[in-house]
mmCIF file of C-alpha atoms and ligand atoms in Angstrom:
data_model
loop_
_atom_site.group_PDB
_atom_site.id
_atom_site.type_symbol
_atom_site.label_atom_id
_atom_site.label_comp_id
_atom_site.label_asym_id
_atom_site.label_seq_id
_atom_site.Cartn_x
_atom_site.Cartn_y
_atom_site.Cartn_z
ATOM 1 C CA UNK A 1367 0.000 0.000 0.000
ATOM 2 C CA UNK A 1368 1.038 3.586 -0.520
ATOM 3 C CA UNK A 1369 -0.022 6.966 0.861
ATOM 4 C CA UNK A 1370 0.544 8.664 -2.454
ATOM 5 C CA UNK A 1371 -2.630 10.277 -3.782
ATOM 6 C CA UNK A 1372 -4.508 8.569 -6.621
ATOM 7 C CA UNK A 1373 -5.807 11.322 -8.898
ATOM 8 C CA UNK A 1374 -7.800 11.328 -12.125
ATOM 9 C CA UNK A 1375 -7.200 14.313 -14.421
ATOM 10 C CA UNK A 1376 -9.389 15.594 -17.238
ATOM 11 C CA UNK A 1377 -8.126 17.832 -20.050
ATOM 12 C CA UNK A 1378 -10.424 19.413 -22.661
ATOM 13 C CA UNK A 1379 -8.971 22.879 -23.295
ATOM 14 C CA UNK A 1380 -8.505 22.376 -27.036
ATOM 15 C CA UNK A 1381 -9.043 19.383 -29.345
ATOM 16 C CA UNK A 1382 -7.756 16.551 -27.148
ATOM 17 C CA UNK A 1383 -10.067 14.764 -24.720
ATOM 18 C CA UNK A 1384 -7.479 13.555 -22.236
ATOM 19 C CA UNK A 1385 -8.004 11.454 -19.134
ATOM 20 C CA UNK A 1386 -4.987 10.561 -17.036
ATOM 21 C CA UNK A 1387 -4.627 8.650 -13.791
ATOM 22 C CA UNK A 1388 -1.558 8.969 -11.590
ATOM 23 C CA UNK A 1389 -0.492 7.808 -8.154
ATOM 24 C CA UNK A 1390 1.920 10.437 -6.810
ATOM 25 C CA UNK A 1391 4.567 10.670 -9.531
ATOM 26 C CA UNK A 1392 3.633 7.363 -11.138
ATOM 27 C CA UNK A 1393 1.657 7.371 -14.365
ATOM 28 C CA UNK A 1394 -0.995 4.641 -14.448
ATOM 29 C CA UNK A 1395 -3.031 5.670 -17.500
ATOM 30 C CA UNK A 1396 -2.902 8.365 -20.153
ATOM 31 C CA UNK A 1397 -5.854 8.033 -22.503
ATOM 32 C CA UNK A 1398 -6.378 10.568 -25.258
ATOM 33 C CA UNK A 1399 -9.150 10.845 -27.857
ATOM 34 C CA UNK A 1400 -8.319 13.530 -30.402
ATOM 35 C CA UNK A 1401 -10.664 15.343 -32.771
ATOM 36 C CA UNK A 1402 -7.700 16.719 -34.751
ATOM 37 C CA UNK A 1403 -8.758 14.960 -37.956
ATOM 38 C CA UNK A 1404 -12.158 16.651 -37.878
ATOM 39 C CA UNK A 1405 -10.406 20.046 -37.842
ATOM 40 C CA UNK A 1406 -7.722 19.287 -40.428
ATOM 41 C CA UNK A 1407 -9.768 20.369 -43.432
ATOM 42 C CA UNK A 1408 -10.413 23.772 -41.788
ATOM 43 C CA UNK A 1409 -6.667 24.293 -41.153
ATOM 44 C CA UNK A 1410 -7.287 25.015 -37.459
ATOM 45 C CA UNK A 1411 -9.375 23.949 -34.485
ATOM 46 C CA UNK A 1412 -13.108 24.746 -34.814
ATOM 47 C CA UNK A 1413 -14.384 25.362 -31.253
ATOM 48 C CA UNK A 1414 -17.916 23.966 -31.721
ATOM 49 C CA UNK A 1415 -16.605 20.815 -33.368
ATOM 50 C CA UNK A 1416 -14.129 20.349 -30.506
ATOM 51 C CA UNK A 1417 -16.825 20.777 -27.809
ATOM 52 C CA UNK A 1418 -19.113 18.218 -29.413
ATOM 53 C CA UNK A 1419 -16.250 15.753 -29.812
ATOM 54 C CA UNK A 1420 -15.355 16.136 -26.107
ATOM 55 C CA UNK A 1421 -18.961 15.433 -25.164
ATOM 56 C CA UNK A 1422 -18.992 12.232 -27.197
ATOM 57 C CA UNK A 1423 -15.553 11.043 -26.094
ATOM 58 C CA UNK A 1424 -15.709 11.862 -22.378
ATOM 59 C CA UNK A 1425 -17.407 8.825 -20.810
ATOM 60 C CA UNK A 1426 -15.636 6.188 -22.954
ATOM 61 C CA UNK A 1427 -12.273 7.891 -22.352
ATOM 62 C CA UNK A 1428 -12.779 7.891 -18.560
ATOM 63 C CA UNK A 1429 -13.787 4.221 -18.696
ATOM 64 C CA UNK A 1430 -10.763 3.281 -20.806
ATOM 65 C CA UNK A 1431 -8.396 5.146 -18.488
ATOM 66 C CA UNK A 1432 -9.772 3.402 -15.368
ATOM 67 C CA UNK A 1433 -9.484 0.045 -17.108
ATOM 68 C CA UNK A 1434 -5.888 0.716 -18.209
ATOM 69 C CA UNK A 1435 -4.923 1.860 -14.705
ATOM 70 C CA UNK A 1436 -6.638 -1.199 -13.216
ATOM 71 C CA UNK A 1437 -8.539 0.875 -10.677
ATOM 72 C CA UNK A 1438 -12.170 1.405 -9.733
ATOM 73 C CA UNK A 1439 -13.253 5.047 -9.930
ATOM 74 C CA UNK A 1440 -14.296 4.809 -6.277
ATOM 75 C CA UNK A 1441 -10.574 4.320 -5.391
ATOM 76 C CA UNK A 1442 -9.498 7.804 -6.479
ATOM 77 C CA UNK A 1443 -8.680 10.475 -3.904
ATOM 78 C CA UNK A 1444 -9.434 13.547 -6.039
ATOM 79 C CA UNK A 1445 -10.519 14.707 -9.482
ATOM 80 C CA UNK A 1446 -8.479 17.379 -11.287
ATOM 81 C CA UNK A 1447 -9.626 19.196 -14.404
ATOM 82 C CA UNK A 1448 -8.281 21.946 -16.637
ATOM 83 C CA UNK A 1449 -10.404 24.997 -15.798
ATOM 84 C CA UNK A 1450 -8.449 27.316 -18.140
ATOM 85 C CA UNK A 1451 -7.022 28.833 -20.191
ATOM 86 C CA UNK A 1452 -8.480 27.370 -23.393
ATOM 87 C CA UNK A 1453 -11.577 27.316 -25.587
ATOM 88 C CA UNK A 1454 -14.582 28.234 -23.421
ATOM 89 C CA UNK A 1455 -17.020 25.613 -24.743
ATOM 90 C CA UNK A 1456 -14.398 22.878 -24.728
ATOM 91 C CA UNK A 1457 -13.343 23.671 -21.152
ATOM 92 C CA UNK A 1458 -16.981 23.599 -20.034
ATOM 93 C CA UNK A 1459 -17.386 19.968 -21.086
ATOM 94 C CA UNK A 1460 -14.382 18.915 -19.001
ATOM 95 C CA UNK A 1461 -15.330 21.012 -15.991
ATOM 96 C CA UNK A 1462 -18.957 19.798 -15.998
ATOM 97 C CA UNK A 1463 -17.836 16.173 -16.327
ATOM 98 C CA UNK A 1464 -15.305 16.542 -13.497
ATOM 99 C CA UNK A 1465 -17.928 18.103 -11.244
ATOM 100 C CA UNK A 1466 -20.339 15.238 -11.913
ATOM 101 C CA UNK A 1467 -17.614 12.701 -11.182
ATOM 102 C CA UNK A 1468 -16.432 14.448 -7.995
ATOM 103 C CA UNK A 1469 -19.987 14.890 -6.743
ATOM 104 C CA UNK A 1470 -20.921 11.290 -7.537
ATOM 105 C CA UNK A 1471 -17.815 9.915 -5.807
ATOM 106 C CA UNK A 1472 -17.874 12.387 -2.928
ATOM 107 C CA UNK A 1473 -14.267 13.434 -3.662
ATOM 108 C CA UNK A 1474 -12.595 16.872 -3.846
ATOM 109 C CA UNK A 1475 -12.203 18.639 -7.177
ATOM 110 C CA UNK A 1476 -9.274 20.802 -8.312
ATOM 111 C CA UNK A 1477 -9.834 23.153 -11.263
ATOM 112 C CA UNK A 1478 -6.270 23.649 -12.481
ATOM 113 C CA UNK A 1479 -4.327 25.879 -14.817
ATOM 114 C CA UNK A 1480 -3.438 24.249 -18.145
ATOM 115 C CA UNK A 1481 0.014 25.865 -18.270
ATOM 116 C CA UNK A 1482 0.955 24.812 -14.747
ATOM 117 C CA UNK A 1483 -0.119 21.270 -15.730
ATOM 118 C CA UNK A 1484 2.302 21.363 -18.718
ATOM 119 C CA UNK A 1485 5.031 22.080 -16.141
ATOM 120 C CA UNK A 1486 3.946 19.487 -13.548
ATOM 121 C CA UNK A 1487 3.791 16.614 -16.069
ATOM 122 C CA UNK A 1488 7.578 16.374 -16.127
ATOM 123 C CA UNK A 1489 7.490 14.874 -12.612
ATOM 124 C CA UNK A 1490 6.008 11.719 -14.080
ATOM 125 C CA UNK A 1491 9.152 11.220 -16.120
ATOM 126 C CA UNK A 1492 12.031 12.883 -14.290
ATOM 127 C CA UNK A 1493 10.868 13.011 -10.655
ATOM 128 C CA UNK A 1494 10.381 16.073 -8.398
ATOM 129 C CA UNK A 1495 10.747 19.455 -10.128
ATOM 130 C CA UNK A 1496 13.907 21.386 -9.337
ATOM 131 C CA UNK A 1497 12.897 24.475 -7.364
ATOM 132 C CA UNK A 1498 13.220 27.044 -8.717
ATOM 133 C CA UNK A 1499 13.248 26.197 -12.413
ATOM 134 C CA UNK A 1500 12.729 28.188 -15.575
ATOM 135 C CA UNK A 1501 9.840 26.790 -17.611
ATOM 136 C CA UNK A 1502 9.492 27.519 -21.300
ATOM 137 C CA UNK A 1503 6.016 26.568 -22.499
ATOM 138 C CA UNK A 1504 5.599 26.498 -26.245
ATOM 139 C CA UNK A 1505 2.414 25.251 -27.876
ATOM 140 C CA UNK A 1506 -0.286 26.140 -30.370
ATOM 141 C CA UNK A 1507 -1.849 28.610 -27.949
ATOM 142 C CA UNK A 1508 0.976 29.904 -25.794
ATOM 143 C CA UNK A 1509 4.688 30.711 -25.687
ATOM 144 C CA UNK A 1510 5.901 31.814 -22.286
ATOM 145 C CA UNK A 1511 8.917 31.943 -20.032
ATOM 146 C CA UNK A 1512 7.984 31.368 -16.400
ATOM 147 C CA UNK A 1513 9.877 31.239 -13.142
ATOM 148 C CA UNK A 1514 8.510 28.312 -11.151
ATOM 149 C CA UNK A 1515 9.283 28.163 -7.467
ATOM 150 C CA UNK A 1516 6.375 25.962 -6.383
ATOM 151 C CA UNK A 1517 4.088 24.793 -9.171
ATOM 152 C CA UNK A 1518 1.188 24.338 -6.729
ATOM 153 C CA UNK A 1519 1.291 27.945 -5.564
ATOM 154 C CA UNK A 1520 1.987 30.055 -8.614
ATOM 155 C CA UNK A 1521 4.432 30.810 -11.313
ATOM 156 C CA UNK A 1522 5.900 34.148 -12.206
ATOM 157 C CA UNK A 1523 5.594 35.134 -15.874
ATOM 158 C CA UNK A 1524 8.848 36.591 -17.221
ATOM 159 C CA UNK A 1525 7.865 36.938 -20.863
ATOM 160 C CA UNK A 1526 5.527 35.700 -23.552
ATOM 161 C CA UNK A 1527 4.698 36.092 -27.225
ATOM 162 C CA UNK A 1528 3.430 39.475 -28.317
ATOM 163 C CA UNK A 1529 1.689 38.014 -31.395
ATOM 164 C CA UNK A 1530 1.607 34.396 -32.660
ATOM 165 C CA UNK A 1531 2.381 31.436 -30.427
ATOM 166 C CA UNK A 1532 5.342 29.275 -31.504
ATOM 167 C CA UNK A 1533 3.104 26.352 -32.494
ATOM 168 C CA UNK A 1534 0.818 28.699 -34.394
ATOM 169 C CA UNK A 1535 3.845 29.866 -36.414
ATOM 170 C CA UNK A 1536 4.717 26.226 -37.200
ATOM 171 C CA UNK A 1537 1.109 25.552 -38.251
ATOM 172 C CA UNK A 1538 0.858 28.674 -40.444
ATOM 173 C CA UNK A 1539 4.194 28.123 -42.176
ATOM 174 C CA UNK A 1540 3.311 24.468 -42.762
ATOM 175 C CA UNK A 1541 0.117 25.612 -44.436
ATOM 176 C CA UNK A 1542 2.092 27.965 -46.696
ATOM 177 C CA UNK A 1543 4.249 25.023 -47.697
ATOM 178 C CA UNK A 1544 1.237 22.815 -48.419
ATOM 179 C CA UNK A 1545 1.853 20.523 -45.426
ATOM 180 C CA UNK A 1546 -1.057 19.055 -43.384
ATOM 181 C CA UNK A 1547 -2.443 20.413 -40.081
ATOM 182 C CA UNK A 1548 -1.137 20.448 -37.397
ATOM 183 C CA UNK A 1549 2.043 21.453 -39.152
ATOM 184 C CA UNK A 1550 4.689 21.212 -36.398
ATOM 185 C CA UNK A 1551 5.485 17.508 -36.778
ATOM 186 C CA UNK A 1552 5.565 17.841 -40.604
ATOM 187 C CA UNK A 1553 8.000 20.768 -40.514
ATOM 188 C CA UNK A 1554 10.125 18.817 -38.033
ATOM 189 C CA UNK A 1555 10.213 15.835 -40.419
ATOM 190 C CA UNK A 1556 10.870 17.893 -43.570
ATOM 191 C CA UNK A 1557 13.597 19.881 -41.823
ATOM 192 C CA UNK A 1558 15.646 16.748 -41.216
ATOM 193 C CA UNK A 1559 16.562 16.584 -44.906
ATOM 194 C CA UNK A 1560 16.855 20.363 -45.353
ATOM 195 C CA UNK A 1561 19.634 22.907 -44.977
ATOM 196 C CA UNK A 1562 19.039 25.082 -41.910
ATOM 197 C CA UNK A 1563 21.292 27.892 -43.147
ATOM 198 C CA UNK A 1564 19.838 27.967 -46.681
ATOM 199 C CA UNK A 1565 17.711 31.053 -45.932
ATOM 200 C CA UNK A 1566 18.489 33.659 -43.290
ATOM 201 C CA UNK A 1567 15.047 34.258 -41.755
ATOM 202 C CA UNK A 1568 14.602 37.026 -39.126
ATOM 203 C CA UNK A 1569 14.938 36.387 -35.380
ATOM 204 C CA UNK A 1570 12.093 38.358 -33.770
ATOM 205 C CA UNK A 1571 12.746 40.717 -30.827
ATOM 206 C CA UNK A 1572 16.485 40.115 -30.696
ATOM 207 C CA UNK A 1573 17.809 43.512 -31.817
ATOM 208 C CA UNK A 1574 19.428 45.628 -29.130
ATOM 209 C CA UNK A 1575 16.506 48.064 -29.188
ATOM 210 C CA UNK A 1576 13.867 45.337 -28.913
ATOM 211 C CA UNK A 1577 15.755 43.661 -26.080
ATOM 212 C CA UNK A 1578 15.420 46.804 -23.971
ATOM 213 C CA UNK A 1579 11.642 46.430 -23.824
ATOM 214 C CA UNK A 1580 11.120 42.789 -24.759
ATOM 215 C CA UNK A 1581 14.121 40.908 -23.431
ATOM 216 C CA UNK A 1582 12.103 37.781 -22.569
ATOM 217 C CA UNK A 1583 9.221 38.208 -25.032
ATOM 218 C CA UNK A 1584 8.764 36.484 -28.380
ATOM 219 C CA UNK A 1585 7.367 37.560 -31.730
ATOM 220 C CA UNK A 1586 6.798 35.114 -34.572
ATOM 221 C CA UNK A 1587 4.502 36.990 -36.920
ATOM 222 C CA UNK A 1588 7.381 38.799 -38.693
ATOM 223 C CA UNK A 1589 9.071 35.465 -39.292
ATOM 224 C CA UNK A 1590 5.856 33.980 -40.682
ATOM 225 C CA UNK A 1591 5.500 36.974 -43.045
ATOM 226 C CA UNK A 1592 9.144 36.643 -44.117
ATOM 227 C CA UNK A 1593 8.559 32.996 -45.047
ATOM 228 C CA UNK A 1594 5.389 33.945 -46.969
ATOM 229 C CA UNK A 1595 7.256 36.676 -48.904
ATOM 230 C CA UNK A 1596 10.127 34.342 -49.699
ATOM 231 C CA UNK A 1597 7.768 31.650 -51.001
ATOM 232 C CA UNK A 1598 5.821 34.216 -53.092
ATOM 233 C CA UNK A 1599 8.996 35.638 -54.623
ATOM 234 C CA UNK A 1600 10.262 32.205 -55.585
ATOM 235 C CA UNK A 1601 6.903 31.307 -57.111
ATOM 236 C CA UNK A 1602 6.781 34.563 -59.082
ATOM 237 C CA UNK A 1603 10.205 33.811 -60.477
ATOM 238 C CA UNK A 1604 9.081 30.306 -61.398
ATOM 239 C CA UNK A 1605 11.561 28.620 -59.067
ATOM 240 C CA UNK A 1606 10.515 25.327 -57.466
ATOM 241 C CA UNK A 1607 10.468 25.724 -53.705
ATOM 242 C CA UNK A 1608 12.699 23.425 -51.722
ATOM 243 C CA UNK A 1609 10.249 22.672 -48.911
ATOM 244 C CA UNK A 1610 12.883 20.929 -46.788
ATOM 245 C CA UNK A 1611 15.223 23.945 -46.900
ATOM 246 C CA UNK A 1612 12.448 26.406 -46.023
ATOM 247 C CA UNK A 1613 11.258 24.139 -43.187
ATOM 248 C CA UNK A 1614 14.784 23.722 -41.812
ATOM 249 C CA UNK A 1615 15.628 27.444 -42.038
ATOM 250 C CA UNK A 1616 12.321 28.471 -40.453
ATOM 251 C CA UNK A 1617 12.664 25.896 -37.673
ATOM 252 C CA UNK A 1618 16.230 27.050 -37.015
ATOM 253 C CA UNK A 1619 15.039 30.660 -36.594
ATOM 254 C CA UNK A 1620 12.320 29.644 -34.094
ATOM 255 C CA UNK A 1621 14.578 27.342 -32.073
ATOM 256 C CA UNK A 1622 17.420 29.873 -32.061
ATOM 257 C CA UNK A 1623 15.251 32.561 -30.460
ATOM 258 C CA UNK A 1624 13.493 30.201 -28.045
ATOM 259 C CA UNK A 1625 16.678 28.670 -26.673
ATOM 260 C CA UNK A 1626 18.587 31.961 -26.528
ATOM 261 C CA UNK A 1627 15.837 33.687 -24.535
ATOM 262 C CA UNK A 1628 15.203 30.730 -22.222
ATOM 263 C CA UNK A 1629 18.899 30.524 -21.302
ATOM 264 C CA UNK A 1630 19.102 34.302 -20.863
ATOM 265 C CA UNK A 1631 16.029 34.232 -18.579
ATOM 266 C CA UNK A 1632 17.446 31.395 -16.464
ATOM 267 C CA UNK A 1633 20.865 33.024 -16.220
ATOM 268 C CA UNK A 1634 19.358 36.384 -15.244
ATOM 269 C CA UNK A 1635 17.775 34.764 -12.168
ATOM 270 C CA UNK A 1636 20.616 32.398 -11.341
ATOM 271 C CA UNK A 1637 18.412 29.387 -12.209
ATOM 272 C CA UNK A 1638 20.222 26.190 -13.171
ATOM 273 C CA UNK A 1639 17.362 24.109 -14.563
ATOM 274 C CA UNK A 1640 15.234 24.692 -17.642
ATOM 275 C CA UNK A 1641 12.062 22.728 -18.277
ATOM 276 C CA UNK A 1642 10.487 22.774 -21.729
ATOM 277 C CA UNK A 1643 6.838 21.825 -22.196
ATOM 278 C CA UNK A 1644 3.899 22.168 -24.585
ATOM 279 C CA UNK A 1645 3.427 20.646 -28.056
ATOM 280 C CA UNK A 1646 6.402 22.420 -29.655
ATOM 281 C CA UNK A 1647 8.675 20.825 -27.032
ATOM 282 C CA UNK A 1648 8.204 17.666 -29.107
ATOM 283 C CA UNK A 1649 10.350 19.339 -31.808
ATOM 284 C CA UNK A 1650 13.565 17.401 -32.334
ATOM 285 C CA UNK A 1651 15.710 20.425 -33.233
ATOM 286 C CA UNK A 1652 14.464 22.412 -30.219
ATOM 287 C CA UNK A 1653 15.320 19.533 -27.890
ATOM 288 C CA UNK A 1654 18.815 19.104 -29.345
ATOM 289 C CA UNK A 1655 19.631 22.829 -29.514
ATOM 290 C CA UNK A 1656 18.390 23.497 -25.973
ATOM 291 C CA UNK A 1657 20.430 20.615 -24.606
ATOM 292 C CA UNK A 1658 23.586 21.718 -26.427
ATOM 293 C CA UNK A 1659 23.379 25.430 -25.616
ATOM 294 C CA UNK A 1660 22.248 25.002 -22.000
ATOM 295 C CA UNK A 1661 24.924 22.433 -21.209
ATOM 296 C CA UNK A 1662 27.545 24.873 -22.491
ATOM 297 C CA UNK A 1663 26.268 27.338 -19.848
ATOM 298 C CA UNK A 1664 26.167 24.783 -17.037
ATOM 299 C CA UNK A 1665 22.354 24.628 -17.149
ATOM 300 C CA UNK A 1666 20.395 21.356 -17.062
ATOM 301 C CA UNK A 1667 17.437 20.811 -19.405
ATOM 302 C CA UNK A 1668 14.409 18.610 -18.792
ATOM 303 C CA UNK A 1669 11.929 17.850 -21.548
ATOM 304 C CA UNK A 1670 9.180 15.261 -21.083
ATOM 305 C CA UNK A 1671 8.827 12.636 -23.825
ATOM 306 C CA UNK A 1672 6.849 13.941 -26.845
ATOM 307 C CA UNK A 1673 3.600 12.158 -25.840
ATOM 308 C CA UNK A 1674 3.552 14.045 -22.543
ATOM 309 C CA UNK A 1675 4.406 17.412 -24.194
ATOM 310 C CA UNK A 1676 1.231 17.623 -26.263
ATOM 311 C CA UNK A 1677 -2.095 18.075 -24.430
ATOM 312 C CA UNK A 1678 -3.113 15.096 -22.290
ATOM 313 C CA UNK A 1679 -4.948 14.180 -19.096
ATOM 314 C CA UNK A 1680 -1.845 12.857 -17.318
ATOM 315 C CA UNK A 1681 -0.475 16.379 -16.954
ATOM 316 C CA UNK A 1682 -3.650 17.485 -15.179
ATOM 317 C CA UNK A 1683 -3.583 14.424 -12.926
ATOM 318 C CA UNK A 1684 0.120 15.056 -12.184
ATOM 319 C CA UNK A 1685 -0.590 18.601 -11.020
ATOM 320 C CA UNK A 1686 -3.649 17.376 -9.083
ATOM 321 C CA UNK A 1687 -1.553 14.768 -7.261
ATOM 322 C CA UNK A 1688 1.010 17.418 -6.324
ATOM 323 C CA UNK A 1689 -1.751 19.698 -5.003
ATOM 324 C CA UNK A 1690 -3.135 16.872 -2.847
ATOM 325 C CA UNK A 1691 0.345 15.851 -1.660
ATOM 326 C CA UNK A 1692 1.125 19.435 -0.610
ATOM 327 C CA UNK A 1693 -2.234 19.814 1.158
ATOM 328 C CA UNK A 1694 -3.572 22.615 -1.062
ATOM 329 C CA UNK A 1695 -7.214 23.644 -0.719
ATOM 330 C CA UNK A 1696 -9.501 22.169 -3.415
ATOM 331 C CA UNK A 1697 -11.817 24.248 -5.624
ATOM 332 C CA UNK A 1698 -15.453 24.785 -4.783
ATOM 333 C CA UNK A 1699 -17.990 22.658 -6.640
ATOM 334 C CA UNK A 1700 -19.285 25.752 -8.447
ATOM 335 C CA UNK A 1701 -15.886 26.471 -9.985
ATOM 336 C CA UNK A 1702 -16.145 28.170 -13.368
ATOM 337 C CA UNK A 1703 -14.365 27.363 -16.630
ATOM 338 C CA UNK A 1704 -12.231 30.433 -17.312
ATOM 339 C CA UNK A 1705 -10.999 30.686 -20.899
ATOM 340 C CA UNK A 1706 -8.428 33.308 -19.892
ATOM 341 C CA UNK A 1707 -7.379 31.954 -16.492
ATOM 342 C CA UNK A 1708 -4.128 33.781 -15.636
ATOM 343 C CA UNK A 1709 -0.975 31.732 -15.146
ATOM 344 C CA UNK A 1710 -0.681 33.120 -11.644
ATOM 345 C CA UNK A 1711 -3.900 31.248 -10.683
ATOM 346 C CA UNK A 1712 -2.915 27.577 -10.351
ATOM 347 C CA UNK A 1713 -6.181 26.412 -8.721
ATOM 348 C CA UNK A 1714 -9.459 28.093 -9.676
HETATM 349 O O1 KG4 B 2769 0.336 21.643 -26.393
HETATM 350 P P1 KG4 B 2769 -0.402 21.312 -27.657
HETATM 351 O O2 KG4 B 2769 -0.722 19.863 -27.928
HETATM 352 O O3 KG4 B 2769 -1.779 22.084 -27.728
HETATM 353 C C1 KG4 B 2769 -1.926 23.403 -27.334
HETATM 354 O O4 KG4 B 2769 -2.147 23.647 -26.109
HETATM 355 O O5 KG4 B 2769 -1.801 24.246 -28.236
HETATM 356 O O6 KG4 B 2769 0.456 21.925 -28.873
HETATM 357 C C2 KG4 B 2769 0.069 21.784 -30.224
HETATM 358 C C3 KG4 B 2769 1.074 22.524 -31.091
HETATM 359 C C4 KG4 B 2769 0.693 22.600 -32.567
HETATM 360 O O7 KG4 B 2769 0.856 23.927 -33.003
HETATM 361 C C5 KG4 B 2769 1.686 21.655 -33.239
HETATM 362 O O8 KG4 B 2769 1.988 22.017 -34.575
HETATM 363 C C6 KG4 B 2769 2.886 21.793 -32.348
HETATM 364 O O9 KG4 B 2769 2.355 21.853 -31.032
HETATM 365 N N1 KG4 B 2769 3.800 20.650 -32.472
HETATM 366 C C7 KG4 B 2769 5.061 20.758 -32.951
HETATM 367 C C8 KG4 B 2769 5.597 19.435 -32.979
HETATM 368 N N2 KG4 B 2769 4.641 18.582 -32.502
HETATM 369 C C9 KG4 B 2769 3.556 19.341 -32.184
HETATM 370 N N3 KG4 B 2769 5.752 21.835 -33.366
HETATM 371 C C10 KG4 B 2769 7.002 21.627 -33.811
HETATM 372 N N4 KG4 B 2769 7.578 20.397 -33.896
HETATM 373 C C11 KG4 B 2769 6.929 19.285 -33.485
HETATM 374 N N5 KG4 B 2769 7.510 18.084 -33.563
HETATM 375 ZN ZN1 ZN B 2770 -1.301 22.820 -24.116
#
């Protein structure tokens, strides 16, 4: 027997219906039903389609997770659910389901922050989080640098994107290149056979003047426009576009800025550990570049395996288990879904 809390986590902030079950830092089940294929032909997530898909997938996904974990739902100590940020209608399905489950089982409920959950998930793979650590969260909806002292209490935002999120840039550039949605994994794959110095794309917010005001912020919309212009010019001149070279050069520009700013942020606070999370953390070049550059500065890097970087229920359960273990107060049963829940609010 163990005293570690058994927690079920529900994630529905975007297009993944995720249900995870963890005991302390041990992952027992991570079940994900994705509606990504239903959105592919629109080139982006359609909120109403996502909400309906969550509604249909929720009960079977919970049942599958419990079966995989080999537990009865009555065994769990708490239910955790993403209460925000995310798509309002999609969040509502998860929050309503979690409330029903918590009420039915007579267990506490924790409405948790999606970004803090992306940080906490790493404990399932690499053990307790170093405190403090510098977290870089890069996904389709967010790109932020955060100082994390205690993930159950709050995180301090140091910088974020001022326009597109990193994953959004990958998705938009992939679309320009005729690659399927979501584009990140396709760019990653194409880039492997491309030349990363073929085209010198701009590095947003890295000039001396920009650094004065936006030292730890990101901007990817100029880069996206530069890629679009380059592709248009080539097409006008009748030149066949080398997709692999464009993908590799674009990816290099994104990873260069992300790793440079993350290391600068960590160094500025004397932090020796960087944690990378969110869907873009699955990028092979980002992982390699971060490791190489951080090590050269005496900084350690932790990146969860790709399956835990993209949205899933395990990350929510992992944060829930940490909240229970540290004796944090649960949410009230009338907790709202908050599409713009601030990163400083870990539990709603
Ligand atoms: O965290 P996530 O699953 O959902 C959000 O909260 O947004 O991140 C999805 C994003 C998409 O933009 C996708 O293109 C990107 O992560 N992504 C990648 C890779 N795998 C997923 N971007 C670059 N390289 C990858 N290998
Ligand atoms: Zn996410």
